[in-house]
């Protein structure tokens, strides 16, 4: 398979993105800075696995949880 031709991103969540990034850096991985897009204000970063696939990791904070719960309530 050709990772650059795939339309797939694995999106994962962590309760402590800063600590995860520091752990990865301490273990020799090159990790991008944490960014804070509007859809994930608590932060996310995107890595590329050894096979070339994108892996996004985000901090699922209280604000994200509350916004998600509000969207669910609005649908019912």
XYZ file of C-alpha atoms in Angstrom:
76
model
C 0.000 0.000 0.000
C 1.039 3.563 -0.602
C 0.483 5.650 2.573
C 0.548 8.926 0.655
C -2.407 7.715 -1.430
C -4.527 6.761 1.580
C -7.409 8.940 2.743
C -7.101 7.833 6.343
C -5.895 9.509 9.516
C -5.901 7.685 12.817
C -7.179 10.187 15.399
C -6.435 9.348 19.015
C -7.096 11.130 22.293
C -4.995 11.458 25.440
C -5.794 13.026 28.816
C -2.336 14.711 28.925
C -0.978 15.726 25.541
C 1.891 17.764 26.981
C 3.199 14.829 29.027
C 2.830 12.461 26.060
C 4.797 14.825 23.818
C 7.541 15.195 26.440
C 7.713 11.401 26.819
C 8.039 10.905 23.063
C 10.750 13.583 22.830
C 12.640 12.055 25.785
C 12.632 8.736 23.942
C 14.170 10.143 20.785
C 11.138 10.689 18.570
C 10.818 13.827 16.495
C 7.503 15.357 17.469
C 5.903 18.534 16.130
C 4.736 21.303 18.426
C 1.231 21.118 19.828
C -1.217 23.250 17.868
C -4.576 24.570 19.007
C -7.075 24.647 16.110
C -10.592 25.929 16.682
C -12.086 22.432 16.654
C -9.607 21.192 19.302
C -8.682 24.167 21.530
C -7.006 21.977 24.146
C -4.418 20.940 21.551
C -3.415 18.321 19.047
C -0.340 17.163 17.176
C 0.073 15.019 14.100
C 2.770 12.392 13.752
C 3.691 10.160 10.859
C 4.220 6.496 11.712
C 7.203 4.533 10.327
C 5.061 3.376 7.389
C 4.093 6.929 6.442
C 0.565 6.997 7.869
C -0.780 10.067 9.683
C -1.556 9.706 13.392
C -3.238 12.681 15.059
C -3.244 12.831 18.853
C -5.414 15.334 20.687
C -6.049 16.367 24.249
C -9.684 15.716 25.052
C -10.231 18.408 27.646
C -13.209 19.509 29.636
C -14.249 22.064 27.011
C -14.256 19.413 24.270
C -16.254 17.024 26.455
C -18.843 19.658 27.293
C -19.174 20.762 23.651
C -19.598 17.138 22.551
C -22.272 16.514 25.197
C -24.109 19.672 24.103
C -24.102 18.526 20.453
C -25.489 15.135 21.514
C -28.238 16.774 23.602
C -29.170 19.045 20.689
C -29.761 16.015 18.454
C -32.264 14.416 20.844
